[in-house]
N, CA, C and O of each residue as an XYZ file, in Angstrom:
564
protein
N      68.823     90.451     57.705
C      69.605     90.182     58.894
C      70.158     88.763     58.903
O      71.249     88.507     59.414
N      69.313     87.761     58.276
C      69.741     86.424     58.287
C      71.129     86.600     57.336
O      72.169     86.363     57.950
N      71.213     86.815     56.541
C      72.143     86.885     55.408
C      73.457     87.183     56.081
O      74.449     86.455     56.062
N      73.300     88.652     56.833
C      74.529     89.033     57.672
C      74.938     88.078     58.535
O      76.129     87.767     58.579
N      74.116     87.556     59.241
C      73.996     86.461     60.499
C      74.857     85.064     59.753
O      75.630     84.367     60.410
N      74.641     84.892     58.700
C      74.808     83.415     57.742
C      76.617     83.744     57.488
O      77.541     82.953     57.681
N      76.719     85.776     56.795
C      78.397     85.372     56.783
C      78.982     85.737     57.894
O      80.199     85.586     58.009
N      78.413     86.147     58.655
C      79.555     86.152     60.097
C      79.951     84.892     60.496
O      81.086     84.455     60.685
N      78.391     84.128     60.648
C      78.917     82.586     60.861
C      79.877     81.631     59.720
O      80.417     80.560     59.995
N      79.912     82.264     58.528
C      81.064     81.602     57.727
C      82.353     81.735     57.793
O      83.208     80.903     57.486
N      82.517     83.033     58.288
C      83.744     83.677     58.190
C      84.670     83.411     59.495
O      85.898     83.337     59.468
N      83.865     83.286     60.621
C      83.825     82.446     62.270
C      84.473     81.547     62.248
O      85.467     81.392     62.957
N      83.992     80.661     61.323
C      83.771     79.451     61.356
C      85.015     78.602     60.295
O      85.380     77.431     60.397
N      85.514     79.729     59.211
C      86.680     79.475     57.812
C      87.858     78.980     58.601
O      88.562     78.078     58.147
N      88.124     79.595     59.893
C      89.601     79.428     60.233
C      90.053     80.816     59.277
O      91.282     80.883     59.297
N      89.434     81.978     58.422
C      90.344     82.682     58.273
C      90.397     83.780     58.883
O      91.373     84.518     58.748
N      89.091     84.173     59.871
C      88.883     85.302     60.720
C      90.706     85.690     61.464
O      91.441     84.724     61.670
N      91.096     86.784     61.706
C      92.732     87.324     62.524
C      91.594     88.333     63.414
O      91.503     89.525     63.120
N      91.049     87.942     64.130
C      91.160     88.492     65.609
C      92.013     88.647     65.878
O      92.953     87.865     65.731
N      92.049     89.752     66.402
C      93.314     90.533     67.422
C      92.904     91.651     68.274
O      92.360     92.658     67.821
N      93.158     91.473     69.452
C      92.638     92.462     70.599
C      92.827     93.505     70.169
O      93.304     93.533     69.035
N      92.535     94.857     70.884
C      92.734     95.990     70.470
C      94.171     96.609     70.917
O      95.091     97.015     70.207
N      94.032     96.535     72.603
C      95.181     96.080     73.259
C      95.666     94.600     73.798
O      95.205     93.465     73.916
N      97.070     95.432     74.091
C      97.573     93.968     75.202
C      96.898     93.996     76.682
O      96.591     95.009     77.311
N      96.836     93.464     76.842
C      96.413     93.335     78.561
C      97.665     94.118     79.251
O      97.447     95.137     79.907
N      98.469     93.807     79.148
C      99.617     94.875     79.646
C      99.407     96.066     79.779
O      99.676     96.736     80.777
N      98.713     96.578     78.392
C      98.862     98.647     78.932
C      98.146     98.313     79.898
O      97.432     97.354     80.189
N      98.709    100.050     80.725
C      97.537    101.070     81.445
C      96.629    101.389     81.158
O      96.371    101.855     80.049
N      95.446    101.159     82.555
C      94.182    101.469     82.134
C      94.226    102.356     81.365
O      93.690    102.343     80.256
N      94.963    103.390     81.906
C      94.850    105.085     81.299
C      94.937    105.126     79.769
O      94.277    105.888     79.062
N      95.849    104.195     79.328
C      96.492    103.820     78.047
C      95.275    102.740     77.003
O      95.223    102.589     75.782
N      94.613    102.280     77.869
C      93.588    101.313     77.287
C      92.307    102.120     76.910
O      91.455    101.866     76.059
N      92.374    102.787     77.468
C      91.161    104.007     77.121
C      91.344    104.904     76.741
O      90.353    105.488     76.301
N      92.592    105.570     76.652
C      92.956    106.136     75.258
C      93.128    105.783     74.292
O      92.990    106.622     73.401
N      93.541    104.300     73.864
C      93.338    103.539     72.858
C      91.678    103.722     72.200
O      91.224    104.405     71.282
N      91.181    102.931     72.989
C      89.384    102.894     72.542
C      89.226    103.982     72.132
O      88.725    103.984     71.007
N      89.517    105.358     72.719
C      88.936    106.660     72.828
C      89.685    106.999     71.140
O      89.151    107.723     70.300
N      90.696    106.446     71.002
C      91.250    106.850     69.491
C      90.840    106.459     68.445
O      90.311    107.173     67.593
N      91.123    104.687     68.328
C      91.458    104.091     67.272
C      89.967    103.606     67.120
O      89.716    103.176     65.994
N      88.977    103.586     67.975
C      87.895    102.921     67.614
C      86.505    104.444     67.429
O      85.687    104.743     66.560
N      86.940    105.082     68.907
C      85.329    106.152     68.402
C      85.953    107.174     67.802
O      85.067    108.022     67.693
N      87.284    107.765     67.187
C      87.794    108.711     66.672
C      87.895    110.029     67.292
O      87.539    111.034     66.677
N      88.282    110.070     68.277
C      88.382    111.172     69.342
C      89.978    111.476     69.195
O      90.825    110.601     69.019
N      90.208    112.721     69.287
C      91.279    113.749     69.151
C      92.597    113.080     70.802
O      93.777    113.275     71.092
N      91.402    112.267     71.427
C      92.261    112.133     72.463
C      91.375    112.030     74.060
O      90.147    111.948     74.088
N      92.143    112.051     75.196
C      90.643    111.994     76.702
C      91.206    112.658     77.741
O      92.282    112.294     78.215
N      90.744    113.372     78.052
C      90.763    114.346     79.339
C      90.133    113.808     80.535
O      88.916    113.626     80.509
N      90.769    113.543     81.530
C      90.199    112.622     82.767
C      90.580    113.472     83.901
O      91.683    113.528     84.445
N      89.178    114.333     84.268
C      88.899    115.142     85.406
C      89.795    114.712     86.639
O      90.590    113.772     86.634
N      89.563    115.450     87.555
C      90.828    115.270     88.863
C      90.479    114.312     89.416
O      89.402    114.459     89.993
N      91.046    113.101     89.526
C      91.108    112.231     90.855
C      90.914    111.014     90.000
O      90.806    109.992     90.677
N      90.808    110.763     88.182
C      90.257    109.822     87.623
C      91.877    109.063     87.787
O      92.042    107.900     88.155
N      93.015    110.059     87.410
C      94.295    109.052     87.002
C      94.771    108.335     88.247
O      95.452    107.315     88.139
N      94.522    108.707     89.127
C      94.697    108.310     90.897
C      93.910    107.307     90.880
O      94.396    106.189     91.051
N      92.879    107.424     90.727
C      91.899    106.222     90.937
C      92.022    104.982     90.192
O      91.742    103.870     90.640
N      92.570    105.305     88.730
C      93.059    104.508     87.633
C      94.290    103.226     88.144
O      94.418    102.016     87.959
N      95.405    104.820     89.214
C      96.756    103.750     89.502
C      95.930    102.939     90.839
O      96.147    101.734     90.970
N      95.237    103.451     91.556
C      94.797    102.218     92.473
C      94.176    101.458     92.279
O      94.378    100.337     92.746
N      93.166    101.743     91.515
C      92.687    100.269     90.302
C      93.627     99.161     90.588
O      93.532     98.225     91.382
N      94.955     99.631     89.394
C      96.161     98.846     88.953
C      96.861     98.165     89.976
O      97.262     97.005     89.874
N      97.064     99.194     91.367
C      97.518     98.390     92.962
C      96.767     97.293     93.113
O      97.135     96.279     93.707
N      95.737     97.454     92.604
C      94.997     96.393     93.654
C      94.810     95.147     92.752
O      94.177     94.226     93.268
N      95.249     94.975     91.518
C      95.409     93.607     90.437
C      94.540     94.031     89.633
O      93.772     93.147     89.251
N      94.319     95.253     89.137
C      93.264     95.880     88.143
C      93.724     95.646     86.985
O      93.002     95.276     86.059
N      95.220     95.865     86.863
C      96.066     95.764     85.585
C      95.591     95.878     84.576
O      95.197     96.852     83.935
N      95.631     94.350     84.322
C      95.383     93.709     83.313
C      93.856     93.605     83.054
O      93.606     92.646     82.324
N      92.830     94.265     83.413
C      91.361     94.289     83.172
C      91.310     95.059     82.245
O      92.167     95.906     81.994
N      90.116     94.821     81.511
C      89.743     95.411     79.706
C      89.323     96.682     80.707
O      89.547     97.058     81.858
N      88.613     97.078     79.595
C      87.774     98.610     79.620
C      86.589     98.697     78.939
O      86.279     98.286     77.820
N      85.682     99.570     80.165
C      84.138     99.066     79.782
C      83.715    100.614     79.587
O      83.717    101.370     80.559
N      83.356    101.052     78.313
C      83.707    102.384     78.135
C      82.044    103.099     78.430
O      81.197    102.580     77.703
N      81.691    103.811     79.047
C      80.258    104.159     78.871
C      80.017    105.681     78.909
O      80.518    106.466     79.715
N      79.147    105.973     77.881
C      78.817    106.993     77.240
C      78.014    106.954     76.420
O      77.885    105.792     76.038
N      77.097    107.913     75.702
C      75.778    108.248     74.876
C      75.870    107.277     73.786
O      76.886    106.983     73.156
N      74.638    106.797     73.631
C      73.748    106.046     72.608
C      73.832    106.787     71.606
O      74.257    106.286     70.565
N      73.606    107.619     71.623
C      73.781    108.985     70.512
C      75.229    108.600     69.488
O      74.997    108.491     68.284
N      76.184    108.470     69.797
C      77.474    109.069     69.418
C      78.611    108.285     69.669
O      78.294    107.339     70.389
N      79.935    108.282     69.343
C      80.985    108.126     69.765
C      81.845    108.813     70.646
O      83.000    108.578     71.000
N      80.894    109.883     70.984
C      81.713    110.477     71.834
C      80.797    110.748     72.948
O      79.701    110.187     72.942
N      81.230    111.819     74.238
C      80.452    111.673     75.362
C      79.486    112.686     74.946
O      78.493    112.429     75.626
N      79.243    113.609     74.271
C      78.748    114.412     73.934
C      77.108    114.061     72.618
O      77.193    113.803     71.417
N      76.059    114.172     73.309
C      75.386    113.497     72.915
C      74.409    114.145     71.438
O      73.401    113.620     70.964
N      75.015    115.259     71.021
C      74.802    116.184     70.341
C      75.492    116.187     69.200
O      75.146    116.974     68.318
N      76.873    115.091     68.945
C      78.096    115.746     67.946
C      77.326    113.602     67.660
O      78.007    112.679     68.108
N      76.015    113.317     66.940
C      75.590    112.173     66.470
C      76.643    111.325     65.387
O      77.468    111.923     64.696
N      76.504    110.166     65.371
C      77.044    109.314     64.860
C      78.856    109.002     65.049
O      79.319    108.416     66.027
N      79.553    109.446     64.087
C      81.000    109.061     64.890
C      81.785    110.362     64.197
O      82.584    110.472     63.266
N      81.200    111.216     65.053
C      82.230    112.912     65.150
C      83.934    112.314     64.676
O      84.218    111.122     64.557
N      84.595    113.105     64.528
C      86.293    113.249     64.607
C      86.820    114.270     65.181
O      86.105    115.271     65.154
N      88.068    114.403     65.821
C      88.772    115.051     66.220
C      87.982    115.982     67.882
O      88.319    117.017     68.458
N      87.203    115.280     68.069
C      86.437    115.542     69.290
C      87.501    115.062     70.397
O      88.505    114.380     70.192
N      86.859    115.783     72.091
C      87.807    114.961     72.999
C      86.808    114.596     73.838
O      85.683    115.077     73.968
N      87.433    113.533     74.491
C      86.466    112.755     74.995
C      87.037    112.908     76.698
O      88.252    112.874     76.891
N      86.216    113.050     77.711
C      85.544    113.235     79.328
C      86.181    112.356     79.946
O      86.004    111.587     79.001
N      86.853    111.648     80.766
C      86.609    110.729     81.718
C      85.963    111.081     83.236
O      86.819    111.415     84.056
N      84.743    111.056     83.665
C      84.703    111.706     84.885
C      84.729    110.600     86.140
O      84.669    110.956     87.317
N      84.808    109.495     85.802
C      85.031    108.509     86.744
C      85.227    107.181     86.477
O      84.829    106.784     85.382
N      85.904    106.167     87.441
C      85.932    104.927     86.797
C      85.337    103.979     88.053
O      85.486    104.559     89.128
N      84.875    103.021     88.141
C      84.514    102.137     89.110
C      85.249    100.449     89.031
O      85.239     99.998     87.886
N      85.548     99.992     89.555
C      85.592     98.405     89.144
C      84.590     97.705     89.092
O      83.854     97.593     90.072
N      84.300     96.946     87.664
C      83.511     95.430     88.051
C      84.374     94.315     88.512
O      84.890     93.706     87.575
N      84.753     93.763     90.014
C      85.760     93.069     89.907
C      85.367     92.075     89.805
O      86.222     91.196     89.688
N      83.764     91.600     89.790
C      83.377     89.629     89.548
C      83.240     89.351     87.885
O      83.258     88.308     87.233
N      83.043     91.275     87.368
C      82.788     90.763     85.944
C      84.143     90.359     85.124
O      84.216     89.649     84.121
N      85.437     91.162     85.999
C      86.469     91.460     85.510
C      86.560     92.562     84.642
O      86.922     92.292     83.497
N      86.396     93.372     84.823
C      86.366     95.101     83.902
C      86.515     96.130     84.649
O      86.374     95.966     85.861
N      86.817     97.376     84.162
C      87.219     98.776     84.905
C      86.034     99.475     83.700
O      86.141     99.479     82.474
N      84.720    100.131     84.707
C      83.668    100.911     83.609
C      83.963    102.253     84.059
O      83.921    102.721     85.197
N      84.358    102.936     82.639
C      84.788    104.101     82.798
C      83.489    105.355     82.630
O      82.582    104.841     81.976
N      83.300    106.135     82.837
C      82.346    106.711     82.720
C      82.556    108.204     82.153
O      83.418    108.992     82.544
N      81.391    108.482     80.941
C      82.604    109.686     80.438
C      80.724    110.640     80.251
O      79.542    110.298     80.242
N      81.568    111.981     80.132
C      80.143    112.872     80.101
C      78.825    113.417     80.909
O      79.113    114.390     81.607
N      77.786    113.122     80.966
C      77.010    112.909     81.516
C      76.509    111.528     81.783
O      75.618    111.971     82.507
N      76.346    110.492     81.819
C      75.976    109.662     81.790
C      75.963    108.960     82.214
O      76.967    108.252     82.140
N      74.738    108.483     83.103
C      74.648    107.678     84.214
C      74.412    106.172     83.689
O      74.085    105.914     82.531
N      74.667    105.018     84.909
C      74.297    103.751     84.461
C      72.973    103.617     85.226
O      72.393    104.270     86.094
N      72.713    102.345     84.442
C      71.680    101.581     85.104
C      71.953    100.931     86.903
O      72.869    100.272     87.395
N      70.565    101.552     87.528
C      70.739    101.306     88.857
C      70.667     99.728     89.348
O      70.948     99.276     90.458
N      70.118     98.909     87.958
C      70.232     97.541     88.729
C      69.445     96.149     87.632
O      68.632     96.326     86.725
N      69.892     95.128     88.002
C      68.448     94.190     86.788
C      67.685     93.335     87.940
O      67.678     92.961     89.113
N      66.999     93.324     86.571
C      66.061     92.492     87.346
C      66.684     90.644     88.369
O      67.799     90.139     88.246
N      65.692     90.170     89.123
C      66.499     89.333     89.714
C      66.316     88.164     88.957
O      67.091     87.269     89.295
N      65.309     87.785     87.760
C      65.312     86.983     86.821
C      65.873     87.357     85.036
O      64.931     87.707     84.323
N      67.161     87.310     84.377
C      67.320     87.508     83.353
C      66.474     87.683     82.600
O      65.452     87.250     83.132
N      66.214     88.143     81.461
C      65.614     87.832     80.401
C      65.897     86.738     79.867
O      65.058     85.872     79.619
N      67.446     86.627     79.561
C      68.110     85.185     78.948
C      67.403     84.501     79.066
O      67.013     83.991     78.016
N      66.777     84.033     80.319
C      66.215     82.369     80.957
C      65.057     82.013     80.227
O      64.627     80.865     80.110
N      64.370     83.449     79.544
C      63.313     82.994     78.868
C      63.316     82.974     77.435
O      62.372     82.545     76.773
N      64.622     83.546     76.843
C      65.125     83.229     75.492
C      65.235     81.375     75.281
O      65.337     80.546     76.185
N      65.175     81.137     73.847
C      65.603     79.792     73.346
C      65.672     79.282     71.945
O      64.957     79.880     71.140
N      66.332     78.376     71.536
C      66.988     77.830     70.299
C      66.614     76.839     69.979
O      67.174     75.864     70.482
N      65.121     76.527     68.664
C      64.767     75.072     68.789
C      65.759     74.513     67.765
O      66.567     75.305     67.280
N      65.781     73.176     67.372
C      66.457     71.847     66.761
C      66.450     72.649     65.388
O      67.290     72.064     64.704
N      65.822     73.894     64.502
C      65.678     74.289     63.841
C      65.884     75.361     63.298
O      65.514     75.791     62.205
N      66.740     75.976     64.412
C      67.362     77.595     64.343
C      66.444     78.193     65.213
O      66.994     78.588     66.241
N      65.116     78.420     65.161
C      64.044     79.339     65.213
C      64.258     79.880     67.118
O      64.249     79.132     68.095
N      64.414     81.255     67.089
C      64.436     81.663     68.695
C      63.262     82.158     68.793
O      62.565     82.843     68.045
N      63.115     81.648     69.985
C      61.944     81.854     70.964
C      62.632     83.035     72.276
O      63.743     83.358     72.697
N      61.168     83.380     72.550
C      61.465     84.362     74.076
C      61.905     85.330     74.154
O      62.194     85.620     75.315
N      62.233     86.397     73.105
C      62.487     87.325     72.950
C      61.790     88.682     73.635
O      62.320     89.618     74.233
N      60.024     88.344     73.224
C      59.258     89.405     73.697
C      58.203     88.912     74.165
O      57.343     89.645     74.654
């Protein structure tokens, strides 16, 4: 893991990394998550149950626009379907609802079955993570 860890940080760090978003901030939500739903988990395409594309354009009314997309669905898979493991093709992918995070800045879309987490704790974990003068992290477990 160090090794991987050592060239990410080289490659970070070269000036030759070309990051490039996936989208522009410009598309539609609708359009931003069909993106993800394509080019990244390999899905045939997304079907968004009644009331998701409505909810999508009032998102957008209300300065949603330009917010990423927070895609959530099975641990399992690339797709919502928690049965078709690792990264299926030509599958279609659920939208059954979307919510705003508006302090995080994101639109979490919700596809399949799959519920979120009801809440965290009121102390991070983070706070008890740390980085001595030497690399070595602490606070993990």
């Amino acid at each position: 893991c160090l090794d991987l860890a050592d060239a990410v940080w080289e490659i970070a760090n070269s000036g030759e990394a070309a990051f490039r978003p996936l989208y522009p901030d410009h598309l539609s939500l609708k359009d931003k998550i069909e993106t993800v739903a394509t080019k990244i988990y390999g899905a045939a395409g997304v079907d968004f149950q009644p009331g998701v594309t409505a909810e999508l354009e009032r998102l957008e009314s209300f300065g949603m626009a330009s917010a990423p997309v927070c895609i959530a669905k099975t641990q399992y898979s690339f797709s919502d379907d928690p049965k078709l493991l690792g990264r299926p093709r030509g599958f279609r992918i659920t939208v059954r609802e979307v919510t705003p995070s508006a302090g995080a800045g994101f639109v979490v879309v919700k596809t399949g079955s799959i519920m979120t987490m009801p809440g965290l704790a009121a102390k991070p974990a983070a706070l008890n993570m740390s980085i001595d003068a030497d690399g070595v992290i602490g606070g993990l477990m």
